[in-house]
mmCIF file of C-alpha atoms in Angstrom:
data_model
loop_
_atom_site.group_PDB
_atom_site.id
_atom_site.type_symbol
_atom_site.label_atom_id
_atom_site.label_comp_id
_atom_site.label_asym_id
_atom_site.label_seq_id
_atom_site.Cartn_x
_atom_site.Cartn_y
_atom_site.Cartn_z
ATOM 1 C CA UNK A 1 -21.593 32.889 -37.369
ATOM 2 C CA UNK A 2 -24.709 30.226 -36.665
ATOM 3 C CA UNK A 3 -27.958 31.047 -35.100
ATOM 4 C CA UNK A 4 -31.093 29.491 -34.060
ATOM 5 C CA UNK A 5 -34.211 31.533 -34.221
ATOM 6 C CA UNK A 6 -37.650 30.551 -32.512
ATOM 7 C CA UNK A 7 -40.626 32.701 -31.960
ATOM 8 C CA UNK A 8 -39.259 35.702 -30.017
ATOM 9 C CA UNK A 9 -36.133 34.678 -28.944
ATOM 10 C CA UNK A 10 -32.805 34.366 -31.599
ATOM 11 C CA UNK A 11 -29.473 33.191 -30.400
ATOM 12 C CA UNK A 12 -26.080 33.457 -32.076
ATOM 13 C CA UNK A 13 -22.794 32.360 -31.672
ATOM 14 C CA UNK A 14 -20.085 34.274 -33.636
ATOM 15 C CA UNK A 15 -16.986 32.646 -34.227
ATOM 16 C CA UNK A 16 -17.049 30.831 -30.996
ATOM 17 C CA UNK A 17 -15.810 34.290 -29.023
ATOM 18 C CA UNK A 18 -19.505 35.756 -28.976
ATOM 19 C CA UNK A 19 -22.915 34.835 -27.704
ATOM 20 C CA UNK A 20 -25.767 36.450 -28.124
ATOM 21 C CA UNK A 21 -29.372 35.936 -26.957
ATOM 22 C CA UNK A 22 -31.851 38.972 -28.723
ATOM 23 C CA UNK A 23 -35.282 38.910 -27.387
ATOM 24 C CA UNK A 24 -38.414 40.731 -28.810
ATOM 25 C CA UNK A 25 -40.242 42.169 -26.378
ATOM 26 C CA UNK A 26 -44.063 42.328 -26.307
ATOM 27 C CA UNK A 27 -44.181 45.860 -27.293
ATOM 28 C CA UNK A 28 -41.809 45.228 -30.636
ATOM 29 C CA UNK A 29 -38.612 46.762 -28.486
ATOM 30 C CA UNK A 30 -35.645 44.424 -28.902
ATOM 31 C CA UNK A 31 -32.925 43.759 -27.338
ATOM 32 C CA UNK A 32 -29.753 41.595 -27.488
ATOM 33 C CA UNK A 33 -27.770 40.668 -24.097
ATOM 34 C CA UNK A 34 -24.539 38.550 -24.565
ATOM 35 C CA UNK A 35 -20.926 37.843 -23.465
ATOM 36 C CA UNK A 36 -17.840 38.188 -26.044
ATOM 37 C CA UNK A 37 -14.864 36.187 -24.841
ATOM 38 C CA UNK A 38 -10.989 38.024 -25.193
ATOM 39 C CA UNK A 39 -10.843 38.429 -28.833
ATOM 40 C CA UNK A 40 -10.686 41.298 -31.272
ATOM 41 C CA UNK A 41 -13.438 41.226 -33.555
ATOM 42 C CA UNK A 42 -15.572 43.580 -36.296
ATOM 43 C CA UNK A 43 -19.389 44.207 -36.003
ATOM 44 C CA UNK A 44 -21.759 45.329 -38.604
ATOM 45 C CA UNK A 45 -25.021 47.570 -37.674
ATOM 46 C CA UNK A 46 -28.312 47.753 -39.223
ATOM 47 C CA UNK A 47 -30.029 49.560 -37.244
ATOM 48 C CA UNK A 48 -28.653 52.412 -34.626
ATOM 49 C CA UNK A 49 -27.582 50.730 -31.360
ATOM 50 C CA UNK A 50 -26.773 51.460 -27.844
ATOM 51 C CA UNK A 51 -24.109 49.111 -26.261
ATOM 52 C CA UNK A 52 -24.374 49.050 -22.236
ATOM 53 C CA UNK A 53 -21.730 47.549 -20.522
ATOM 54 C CA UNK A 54 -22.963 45.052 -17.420
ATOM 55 C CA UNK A 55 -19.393 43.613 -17.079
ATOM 56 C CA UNK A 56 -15.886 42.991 -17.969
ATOM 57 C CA UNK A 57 -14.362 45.763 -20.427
ATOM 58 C CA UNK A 58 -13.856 46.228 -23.935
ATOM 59 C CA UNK A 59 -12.179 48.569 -25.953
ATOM 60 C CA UNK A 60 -13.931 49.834 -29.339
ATOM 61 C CA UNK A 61 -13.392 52.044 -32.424
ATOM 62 C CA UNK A 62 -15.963 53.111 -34.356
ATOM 63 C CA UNK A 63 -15.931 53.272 -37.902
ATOM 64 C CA UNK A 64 -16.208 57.367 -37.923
ATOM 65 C CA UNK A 65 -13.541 57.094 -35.491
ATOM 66 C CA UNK A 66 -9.586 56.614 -35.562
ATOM 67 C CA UNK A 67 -9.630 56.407 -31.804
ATOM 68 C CA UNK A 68 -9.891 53.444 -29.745
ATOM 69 C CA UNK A 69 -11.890 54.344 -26.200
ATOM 70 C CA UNK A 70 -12.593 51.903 -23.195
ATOM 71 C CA UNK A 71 -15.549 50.732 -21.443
ATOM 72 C CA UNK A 72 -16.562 49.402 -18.097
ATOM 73 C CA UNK A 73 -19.604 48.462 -16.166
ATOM 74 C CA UNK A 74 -22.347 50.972 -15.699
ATOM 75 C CA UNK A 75 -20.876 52.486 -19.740
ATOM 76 C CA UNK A 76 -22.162 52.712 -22.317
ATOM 77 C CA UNK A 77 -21.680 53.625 -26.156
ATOM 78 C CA UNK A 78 -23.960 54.771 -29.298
ATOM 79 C CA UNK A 79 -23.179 52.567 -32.685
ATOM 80 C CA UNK A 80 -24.673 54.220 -35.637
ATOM 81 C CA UNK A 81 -27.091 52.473 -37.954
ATOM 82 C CA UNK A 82 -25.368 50.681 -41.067
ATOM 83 C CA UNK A 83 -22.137 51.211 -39.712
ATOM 84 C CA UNK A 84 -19.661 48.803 -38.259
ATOM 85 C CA UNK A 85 -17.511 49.224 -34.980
ATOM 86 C CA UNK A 86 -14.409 46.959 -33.947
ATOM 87 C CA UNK A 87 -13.957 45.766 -30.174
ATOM 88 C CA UNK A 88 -11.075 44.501 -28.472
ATOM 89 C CA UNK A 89 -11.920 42.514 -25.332
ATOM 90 C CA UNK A 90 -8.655 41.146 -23.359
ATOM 91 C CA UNK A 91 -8.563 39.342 -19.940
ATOM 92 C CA UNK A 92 -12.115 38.727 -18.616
ATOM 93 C CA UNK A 93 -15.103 38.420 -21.043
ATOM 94 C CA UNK A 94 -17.132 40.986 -21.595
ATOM 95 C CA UNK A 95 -20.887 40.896 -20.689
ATOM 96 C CA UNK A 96 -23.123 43.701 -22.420
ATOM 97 C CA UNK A 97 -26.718 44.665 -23.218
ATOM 98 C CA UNK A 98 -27.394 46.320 -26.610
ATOM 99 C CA UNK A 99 -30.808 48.222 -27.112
ATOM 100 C CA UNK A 100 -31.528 48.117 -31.171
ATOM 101 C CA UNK A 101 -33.306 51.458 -32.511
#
């Protein structure tokens, strides 16, 4: 994983197969918008999080969970805090939005 961080804005590139742009908002809220590419890959959580789908599908088991479950556009999923959560994106990439808190 490598980042660059400046003032509000912090991007990250994870293993080449994920980018992601967070953004802190004027009133503290942040949020993270990016695009994994077809890979299967395992993310760690520090704080709670809510993943909303904007394109593209991906297929994730959480941590608590033996089952996988998909999701589309318009879908979205709840990641507990200091937890981690696997994802399986095949074909297209998938785009998301993920609101931290």
């Amino acid at each position: 994983m490598s980042g660059d961080c400046a003032g509000q804005v912090c991007i990250e590139q994870i293993d080449g197969k994920c980018v992601s742009h967070t953004v802190t908002l004027a009133d503290g809220t942040r949020k993270s918008v990016g695009v994994i590419l077809p890979a299967t890959q395992t993310f760690n959580t520090g704080a709670p999080e809510i993943m909303e789908t904007v394109a593209g599908k991906a297929t994730i088991k959480l941590a608590s969970s033996s089952e996988w479950k998909t999701y589309g556009p318009g879908e979205s999923y709840d990641v507990p805090g200091n937890s981690l959560f696997e994802i399986k994106v095949e074909g297209e990439p998938y785009h998301y939005i993920c609101h931290f808190g």
